Coordinates of C-alpha atoms in Angstrom, one line a residue:
Chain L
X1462 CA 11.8 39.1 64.8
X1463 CA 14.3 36.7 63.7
X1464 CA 15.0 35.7 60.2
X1465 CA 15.1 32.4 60.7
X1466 CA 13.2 30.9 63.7
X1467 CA 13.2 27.4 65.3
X1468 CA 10.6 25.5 67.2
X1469 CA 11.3 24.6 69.4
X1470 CA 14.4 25.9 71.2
X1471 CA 14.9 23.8 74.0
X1472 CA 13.0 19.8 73.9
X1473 CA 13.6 16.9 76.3
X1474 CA 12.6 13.8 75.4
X1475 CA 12.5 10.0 75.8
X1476 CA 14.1 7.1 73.7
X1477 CA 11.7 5.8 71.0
X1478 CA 9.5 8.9 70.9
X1479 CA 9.3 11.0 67.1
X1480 CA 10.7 14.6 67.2
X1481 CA 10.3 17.1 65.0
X1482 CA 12.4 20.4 65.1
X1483 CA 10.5 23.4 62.8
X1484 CA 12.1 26.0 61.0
X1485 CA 11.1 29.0 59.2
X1486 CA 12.2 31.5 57.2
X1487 CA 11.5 35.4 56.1
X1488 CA 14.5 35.8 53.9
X1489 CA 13.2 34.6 50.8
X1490 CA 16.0 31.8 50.8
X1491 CA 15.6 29.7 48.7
X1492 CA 18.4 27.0 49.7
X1493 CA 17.9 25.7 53.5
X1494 CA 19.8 23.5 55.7
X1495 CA 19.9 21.7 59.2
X1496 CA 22.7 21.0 61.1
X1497 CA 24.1 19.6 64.2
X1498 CA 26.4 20.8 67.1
X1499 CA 28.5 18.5 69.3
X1500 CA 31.6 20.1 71.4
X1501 CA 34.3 19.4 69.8
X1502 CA 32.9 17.8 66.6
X1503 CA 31.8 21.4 65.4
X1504 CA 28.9 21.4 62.4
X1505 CA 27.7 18.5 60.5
X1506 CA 25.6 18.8 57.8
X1507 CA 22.7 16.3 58.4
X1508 CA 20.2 17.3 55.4
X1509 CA 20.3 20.3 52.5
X1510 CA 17.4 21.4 50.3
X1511 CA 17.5 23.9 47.1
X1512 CA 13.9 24.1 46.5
X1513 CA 11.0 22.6 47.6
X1514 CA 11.3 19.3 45.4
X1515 CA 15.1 19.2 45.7
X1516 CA 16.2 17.3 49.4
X1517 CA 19.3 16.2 49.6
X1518 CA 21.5 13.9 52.7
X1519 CA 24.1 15.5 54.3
X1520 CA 26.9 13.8 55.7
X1521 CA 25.0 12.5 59.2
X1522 CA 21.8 12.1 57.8
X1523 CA 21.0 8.4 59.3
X1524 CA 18.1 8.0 61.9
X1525 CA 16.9 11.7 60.4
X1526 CA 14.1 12.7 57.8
X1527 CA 13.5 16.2 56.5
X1528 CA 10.0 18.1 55.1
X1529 CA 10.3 21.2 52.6
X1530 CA 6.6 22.3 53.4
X1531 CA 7.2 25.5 51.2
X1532 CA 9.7 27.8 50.6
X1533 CA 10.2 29.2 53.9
X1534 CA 9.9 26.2 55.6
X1535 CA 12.0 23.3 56.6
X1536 CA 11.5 20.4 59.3
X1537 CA 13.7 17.7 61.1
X1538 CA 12.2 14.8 62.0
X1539 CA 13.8 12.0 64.2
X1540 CA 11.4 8.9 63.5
X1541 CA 12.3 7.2 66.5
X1542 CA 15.1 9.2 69.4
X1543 CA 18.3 7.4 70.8
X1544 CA 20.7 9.6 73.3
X1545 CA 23.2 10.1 70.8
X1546 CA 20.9 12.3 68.9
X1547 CA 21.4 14.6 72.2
X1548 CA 22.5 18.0 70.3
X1549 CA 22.0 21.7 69.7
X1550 CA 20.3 21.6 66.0
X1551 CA 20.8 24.5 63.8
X1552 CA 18.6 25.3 60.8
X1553 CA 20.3 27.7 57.9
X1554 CA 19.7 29.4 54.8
X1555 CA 21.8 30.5 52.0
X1556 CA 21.0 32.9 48.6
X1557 CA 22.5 31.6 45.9
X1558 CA 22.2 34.9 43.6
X1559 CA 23.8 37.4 46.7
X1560 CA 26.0 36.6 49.4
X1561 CA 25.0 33.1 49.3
X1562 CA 26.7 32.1 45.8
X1563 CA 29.6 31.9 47.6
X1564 CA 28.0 29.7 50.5
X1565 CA 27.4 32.2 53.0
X1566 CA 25.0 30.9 55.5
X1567 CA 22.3 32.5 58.3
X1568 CA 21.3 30.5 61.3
X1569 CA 18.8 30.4 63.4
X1570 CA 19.0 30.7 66.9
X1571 CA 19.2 27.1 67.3
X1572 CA 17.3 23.9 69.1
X1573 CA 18.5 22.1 72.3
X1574 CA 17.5 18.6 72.2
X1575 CA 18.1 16.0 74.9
X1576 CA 17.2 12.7 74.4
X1577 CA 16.9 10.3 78.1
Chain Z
X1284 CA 38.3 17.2 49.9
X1285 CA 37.9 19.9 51.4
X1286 CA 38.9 20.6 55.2
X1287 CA 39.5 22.8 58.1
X1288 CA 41.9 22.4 61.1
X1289 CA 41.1 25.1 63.9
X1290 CA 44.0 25.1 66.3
X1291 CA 43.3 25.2 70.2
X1292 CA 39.8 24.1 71.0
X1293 CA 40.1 26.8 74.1
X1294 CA 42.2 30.2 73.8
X1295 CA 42.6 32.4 77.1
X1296 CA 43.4 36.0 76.7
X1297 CA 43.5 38.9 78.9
X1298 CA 41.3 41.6 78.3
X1299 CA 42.9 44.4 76.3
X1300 CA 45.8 41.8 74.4
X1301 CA 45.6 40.2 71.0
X1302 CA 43.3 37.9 69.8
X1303 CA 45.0 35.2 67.8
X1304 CA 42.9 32.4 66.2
X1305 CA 44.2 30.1 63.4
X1306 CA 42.4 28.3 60.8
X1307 CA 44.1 26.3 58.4
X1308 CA 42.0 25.3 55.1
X1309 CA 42.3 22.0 52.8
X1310 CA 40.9 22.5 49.1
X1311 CA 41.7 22.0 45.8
X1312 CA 40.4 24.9 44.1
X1313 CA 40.0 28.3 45.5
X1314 CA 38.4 29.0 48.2
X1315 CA 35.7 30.8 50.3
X1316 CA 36.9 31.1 53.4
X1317 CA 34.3 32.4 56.8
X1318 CA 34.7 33.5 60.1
X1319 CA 31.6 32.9 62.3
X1320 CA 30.9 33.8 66.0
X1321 CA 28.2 32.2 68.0
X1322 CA 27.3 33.6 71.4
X1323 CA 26.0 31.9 74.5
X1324 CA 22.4 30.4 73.3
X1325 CA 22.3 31.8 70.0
X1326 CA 23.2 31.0 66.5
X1327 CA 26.1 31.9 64.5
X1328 CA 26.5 34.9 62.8
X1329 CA 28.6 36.1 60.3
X1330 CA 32.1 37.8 61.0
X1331 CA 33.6 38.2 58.1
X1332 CA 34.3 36.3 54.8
X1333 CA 37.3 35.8 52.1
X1334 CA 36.0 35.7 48.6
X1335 CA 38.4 37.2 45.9
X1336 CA 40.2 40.3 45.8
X1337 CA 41.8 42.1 48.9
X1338 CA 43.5 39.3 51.5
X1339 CA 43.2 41.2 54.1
X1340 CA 39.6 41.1 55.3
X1341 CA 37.7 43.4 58.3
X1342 CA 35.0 42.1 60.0
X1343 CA 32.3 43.1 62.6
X1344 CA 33.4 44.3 66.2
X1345 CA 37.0 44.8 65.7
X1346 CA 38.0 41.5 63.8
X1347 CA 40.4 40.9 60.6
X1348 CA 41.5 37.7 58.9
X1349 CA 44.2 37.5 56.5
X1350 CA 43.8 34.6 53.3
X1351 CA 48.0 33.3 53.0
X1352 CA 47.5 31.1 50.1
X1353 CA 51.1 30.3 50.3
X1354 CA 50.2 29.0 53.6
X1355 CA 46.7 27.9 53.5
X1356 CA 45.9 29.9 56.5
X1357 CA 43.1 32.4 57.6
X1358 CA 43.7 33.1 60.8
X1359 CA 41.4 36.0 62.8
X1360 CA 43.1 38.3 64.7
X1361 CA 41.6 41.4 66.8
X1362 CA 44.4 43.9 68.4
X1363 CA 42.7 44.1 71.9
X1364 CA 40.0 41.8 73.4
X1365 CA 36.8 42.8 74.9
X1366 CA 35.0 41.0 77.5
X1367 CA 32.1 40.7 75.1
X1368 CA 34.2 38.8 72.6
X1369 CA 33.8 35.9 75.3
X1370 CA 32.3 33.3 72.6
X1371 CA 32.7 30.4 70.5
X1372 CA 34.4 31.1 66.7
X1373 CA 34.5 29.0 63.4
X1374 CA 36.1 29.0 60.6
X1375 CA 34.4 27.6 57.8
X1376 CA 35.6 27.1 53.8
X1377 CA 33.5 26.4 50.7
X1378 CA 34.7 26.8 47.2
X1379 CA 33.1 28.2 43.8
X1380 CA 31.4 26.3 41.1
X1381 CA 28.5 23.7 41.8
X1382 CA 27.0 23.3 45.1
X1383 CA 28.8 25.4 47.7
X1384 CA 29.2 22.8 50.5
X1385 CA 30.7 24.3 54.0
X1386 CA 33.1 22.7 56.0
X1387 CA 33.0 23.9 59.6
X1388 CA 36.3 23.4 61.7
X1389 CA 35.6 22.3 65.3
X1390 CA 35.8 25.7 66.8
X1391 CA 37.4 27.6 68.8
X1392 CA 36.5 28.9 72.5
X1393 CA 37.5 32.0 73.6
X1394 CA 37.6 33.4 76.9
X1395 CA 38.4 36.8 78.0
X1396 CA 40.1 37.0 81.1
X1397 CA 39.4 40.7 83.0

């Protein structure tokens, strides 16, 4: 099984309608992270968490909301679709006392979401 | 600021000749620099990564990146492509102290021509 797992991996939906993207974790990260994929663009960071009280905006994080449910878990919300928000979403994790001090990061397999 | 320029959006090679992808970084203090690979649907994974010490670093499947401070480069190299190195790279940079934002380049497709 994967370390860190995204629900769902593929999602087509309307304009208007709420999304939420899941992620969990069995790493015992405790930083966590979602990002988003456009070709060409590469990774955007679109929110960051450290803990489960610590949330933090990343650099796209506008028309998106986040939920630290725990330790090992992490959702992406989008209140209310538009196309543009048409991306592969990628949740990470990071350790900052190992590999992850230096901001090493493992991904999960990734969410396809297509907004009409 | 910190930034990374990733040269070539699409590199072609024939199987069996050299790999050659550059990544240049932007930072103002030392960096961490990465090397990720992400295959067809699926995530990216780790190649290999610069920290301190040795500038010369191997990687998974074959792959080495040298850190040239002098020329703010970390380019990844492999001596003879593989079909199955068909995928999409990125170099990535953070730096020490503090919060250890990442700064993806755009990436870099590779194809393997047989």
């Amino acid at each position: 099984d994967a370390d860190v797992t995204q629900t769902p991996r593929n999602r087509i939906t309307k304009t208007g309608k709420r999304i939420m993207l899941e992620c969990s974790q069995t790493k015992g990260h405790d930083r966590m992270y979602w990002y988003r994929q456009d070709p060409g663009l590469g990774l955007r960071l679109i929110y960051y968490s450290f803990d489960v009280k610590d949330i933090n905006k990343g650099e796209i994080s506008d028309g998106y909301s986040v939920s630290r449910q725990a330790q090992a878990k992490f959702s992406l919300s989008l209140e209310s679709a538009i196309p543009n928000q048409t991306a592969l979403y990628f949740c990470a994790t990071s350790d900052p006392l190992a590999g992850g001090s230096t901001g090493e990061l493992f991904f999960g397999e990734g969410s396809r979401l297509t907004v009409l | 600021a910190q930034s990374v320029t990733q040269l070539g959006s699409h590199v072609s090679v024939s199987e069996g000749a050299l790999v050659l992808l550059r990544c240049n970084y932007s930072s103002s203090v030392p960096p961490y620099l990465f090397w990720y690979v992400q295959y067809p649907n699926q995530g990216l994974q780790l190649l290999l990564k610069y920290t301190t010490g040795a500038t010369l670093v191997k990687g998974i499947n074959g792959f080495e990146a040298e850190f040239k401070k002098s020329e703010t480069s970390f380019h990844l190299t492999k001596p003879s492509a593989h079909m199955s190195d068909a995928a999409e790279y990125f170099c990535a940079v953070s730096y020490s102290g503090g919060y250890q934002k990442v700064t993806f380049g755009i990436g870099t497709k590779l194809q393997v021509i047989p």
